[in-house]
């Protein structure tokens, strides 16, 4: 989850919007998994689709489509 009320996570980005990754929260394996998918500080992420119940979220990162779980998307703070 977001650490403070003003922090916006990738999960909060609306469909069709682009956000820039500010930083990743989380520890160990989760953070490494997100970084291995190409989601790192400064990268632009476009939200393509969200499943009807909100999980998973389909995004475009570095030119390819990627599906993220809600828990993964909450670990990505964006601008």
JSON list of C-alpha atoms in Angstrom, two decimals:
[
{"chain": "A", "resi": 1, "resn": "UNK", "atom": "CA", "xyz": [0.00, 0.00, 0.00]},
{"chain": "A", "resi": 2, "resn": "UNK", "atom": "CA", "xyz": [0.95, 3.64, -0.32]},
{"chain": "A", "resi": 3, "resn": "UNK", "atom": "CA", "xyz": [2.94, 4.95, 2.61]},
{"chain": "A", "resi": 4, "resn": "UNK", "atom": "CA", "xyz": [1.22, 8.35, 2.86]},
{"chain": "A", "resi": 5, "resn": "UNK", "atom": "CA", "xyz": [-2.12, 9.73, 1.76]},
{"chain": "A", "resi": 6, "resn": "UNK", "atom": "CA", "xyz": [-0.60, 11.70, -1.14]},
{"chain": "A", "resi": 7, "resn": "UNK", "atom": "CA", "xyz": [1.30, 8.76, -2.67]},
{"chain": "A", "resi": 8, "resn": "UNK", "atom": "CA", "xyz": [-0.25, 7.48, -5.89]},
{"chain": "A", "resi": 9, "resn": "UNK", "atom": "CA", "xyz": [0.31, 3.87, -6.85]},
{"chain": "A", "resi": 10, "resn": "UNK", "atom": "CA", "xyz": [0.09, 2.22, -10.26]},
{"chain": "A", "resi": 11, "resn": "UNK", "atom": "CA", "xyz": [-3.20, 0.72, -9.12]},
{"chain": "A", "resi": 12, "resn": "UNK", "atom": "CA", "xyz": [-4.67, 4.25, -8.85]},
{"chain": "A", "resi": 13, "resn": "UNK", "atom": "CA", "xyz": [-3.88, 5.18, -12.47]},
{"chain": "A", "resi": 14, "resn": "UNK", "atom": "CA", "xyz": [-6.96, 5.29, -14.70]},
{"chain": "A", "resi": 15, "resn": "UNK", "atom": "CA", "xyz": [-7.33, 3.21, -17.87]},
{"chain": "A", "resi": 16, "resn": "UNK", "atom": "CA", "xyz": [-5.76, 5.01, -20.84]},
{"chain": "A", "resi": 17, "resn": "UNK", "atom": "CA", "xyz": [-3.39, 7.12, -18.73]},
{"chain": "A", "resi": 18, "resn": "UNK", "atom": "CA", "xyz": [0.39, 7.07, -18.62]},
{"chain": "A", "resi": 19, "resn": "UNK", "atom": "CA", "xyz": [2.34, 7.42, -15.38]},
{"chain": "A", "resi": 20, "resn": "UNK", "atom": "CA", "xyz": [6.04, 7.66, -14.58]},
{"chain": "A", "resi": 21, "resn": "UNK", "atom": "CA", "xyz": [7.48, 5.37, -11.91]},
{"chain": "A", "resi": 22, "resn": "UNK", "atom": "CA", "xyz": [8.73, 7.37, -8.96]},
{"chain": "A", "resi": 23, "resn": "UNK", "atom": "CA", "xyz": [9.99, 4.48, -6.84]},
{"chain": "A", "resi": 24, "resn": "UNK", "atom": "CA", "xyz": [9.30, 0.92, -5.78]},
{"chain": "A", "resi": 25, "resn": "UNK", "atom": "CA", "xyz": [8.27, -0.07, -2.27]},
{"chain": "A", "resi": 26, "resn": "UNK", "atom": "CA", "xyz": [8.51, -3.53, -0.86]},
{"chain": "A", "resi": 27, "resn": "UNK", "atom": "CA", "xyz": [11.28, -5.90, 0.03]},
{"chain": "A", "resi": 28, "resn": "UNK", "atom": "CA", "xyz": [13.29, -8.72, -1.44]},
{"chain": "A", "resi": 29, "resn": "UNK", "atom": "CA", "xyz": [11.63, -11.03, -3.92]},
{"chain": "A", "resi": 30, "resn": "UNK", "atom": "CA", "xyz": [8.64, -8.79, -4.71]},
{"chain": "A", "resi": 31, "resn": "UNK", "atom": "CA", "xyz": [10.80, -5.77, -5.52]},
{"chain": "A", "resi": 32, "resn": "UNK", "atom": "CA", "xyz": [13.21, -7.89, -7.58]},
{"chain": "A", "resi": 33, "resn": "UNK", "atom": "CA", "xyz": [10.29, -9.47, -9.48]},
{"chain": "A", "resi": 34, "resn": "UNK", "atom": "CA", "xyz": [8.90, -6.05, -10.42]},
{"chain": "A", "resi": 35, "resn": "UNK", "atom": "CA", "xyz": [12.34, -4.82, -11.50]},
{"chain": "A", "resi": 36, "resn": "UNK", "atom": "CA", "xyz": [12.89, -7.98, -13.59]},
{"chain": "A", "resi": 37, "resn": "UNK", "atom": "CA", "xyz": [9.72, -7.11, -15.52]},
{"chain": "A", "resi": 38, "resn": "UNK", "atom": "CA", "xyz": [11.29, -3.79, -16.53]},
{"chain": "A", "resi": 39, "resn": "UNK", "atom": "CA", "xyz": [9.46, -1.54, -14.09]},
{"chain": "A", "resi": 40, "resn": "UNK", "atom": "CA", "xyz": [12.16, 0.70, -12.66]},
{"chain": "A", "resi": 41, "resn": "UNK", "atom": "CA", "xyz": [12.46, 4.32, -11.52]},
{"chain": "A", "resi": 42, "resn": "UNK", "atom": "CA", "xyz": [11.77, 6.83, -14.31]},
{"chain": "A", "resi": 43, "resn": "UNK", "atom": "CA", "xyz": [10.03, 4.38, -16.70]},
{"chain": "A", "resi": 44, "resn": "UNK", "atom": "CA", "xyz": [6.70, 5.36, -18.25]},
{"chain": "A", "resi": 45, "resn": "UNK", "atom": "CA", "xyz": [3.87, 2.87, -17.76]},
{"chain": "A", "resi": 46, "resn": "UNK", "atom": "CA", "xyz": [0.65, 3.00, -19.82]},
{"chain": "A", "resi": 47, "resn": "UNK", "atom": "CA", "xyz": [-2.43, 1.36, -18.26]},
{"chain": "A", "resi": 48, "resn": "UNK", "atom": "CA", "xyz": [-4.20, -0.55, -21.05]},
{"chain": "A", "resi": 49, "resn": "UNK", "atom": "CA", "xyz": [-6.93, -2.52, -19.28]},
{"chain": "A", "resi": 50, "resn": "UNK", "atom": "CA", "xyz": [-8.16, -3.53, -15.86]},
{"chain": "A", "resi": 51, "resn": "UNK", "atom": "CA", "xyz": [-10.10, -6.73, -15.24]},
{"chain": "A", "resi": 52, "resn": "UNK", "atom": "CA", "xyz": [-13.71, -6.29, -14.06]},
{"chain": "A", "resi": 53, "resn": "UNK", "atom": "CA", "xyz": [-12.80, -7.02, -10.44]},
{"chain": "A", "resi": 54, "resn": "UNK", "atom": "CA", "xyz": [-9.57, -5.00, -10.65]},
{"chain": "A", "resi": 55, "resn": "UNK", "atom": "CA", "xyz": [-7.15, -7.92, -10.78]},
{"chain": "A", "resi": 56, "resn": "UNK", "atom": "CA", "xyz": [-5.04, -8.18, -12.92]},
{"chain": "A", "resi": 57, "resn": "UNK", "atom": "CA", "xyz": [-4.07, -4.87, -14.50]},
{"chain": "A", "resi": 58, "resn": "UNK", "atom": "CA", "xyz": [-2.66, -4.88, -18.05]},
{"chain": "A", "resi": 59, "resn": "UNK", "atom": "CA", "xyz": [0.04, -2.30, -18.72]},
{"chain": "A", "resi": 60, "resn": "UNK", "atom": "CA", "xyz": [2.52, -1.43, -21.46]},
{"chain": "A", "resi": 61, "resn": "UNK", "atom": "CA", "xyz": [6.12, -1.06, -20.26]},
{"chain": "A", "resi": 62, "resn": "UNK", "atom": "CA", "xyz": [9.11, -0.50, -22.54]},
{"chain": "A", "resi": 63, "resn": "UNK", "atom": "CA", "xyz": [7.05, -1.52, -25.60]},
{"chain": "A", "resi": 64, "resn": "UNK", "atom": "CA", "xyz": [5.54, -4.76, -24.33]},
{"chain": "A", "resi": 65, "resn": "UNK", "atom": "CA", "xyz": [2.32, -5.74, -22.58]},
{"chain": "A", "resi": 66, "resn": "UNK", "atom": "CA", "xyz": [2.44, -7.00, -19.04]},
{"chain": "A", "resi": 67, "resn": "UNK", "atom": "CA", "xyz": [-0.17, -8.16, -16.52]},
{"chain": "A", "resi": 68, "resn": "UNK", "atom": "CA", "xyz": [0.29, -7.19, -12.88]},
{"chain": "A", "resi": 69, "resn": "UNK", "atom": "CA", "xyz": [-1.53, -8.34, -9.78]},
{"chain": "A", "resi": 70, "resn": "UNK", "atom": "CA", "xyz": [-3.11, -5.70, -7.55]},
{"chain": "A", "resi": 71, "resn": "UNK", "atom": "CA", "xyz": [-0.49, -6.37, -4.88]},
{"chain": "A", "resi": 72, "resn": "UNK", "atom": "CA", "xyz": [2.32, -5.77, -7.39]},
{"chain": "A", "resi": 73, "resn": "UNK", "atom": "CA", "xyz": [0.72, -2.58, -8.70]},
{"chain": "A", "resi": 74, "resn": "UNK", "atom": "CA", "xyz": [0.40, -1.23, -5.15]},
{"chain": "A", "resi": 75, "resn": "UNK", "atom": "CA", "xyz": [4.18, -1.54, -4.75]},
{"chain": "A", "resi": 76, "resn": "UNK", "atom": "CA", "xyz": [4.85, 0.89, -7.63]},
{"chain": "A", "resi": 77, "resn": "UNK", "atom": "CA", "xyz": [4.63, 4.57, -6.65]},
{"chain": "A", "resi": 78, "resn": "UNK", "atom": "CA", "xyz": [4.02, 6.86, -9.63]},
{"chain": "A", "resi": 79, "resn": "UNK", "atom": "CA", "xyz": [3.91, 10.54, -10.53]}
]
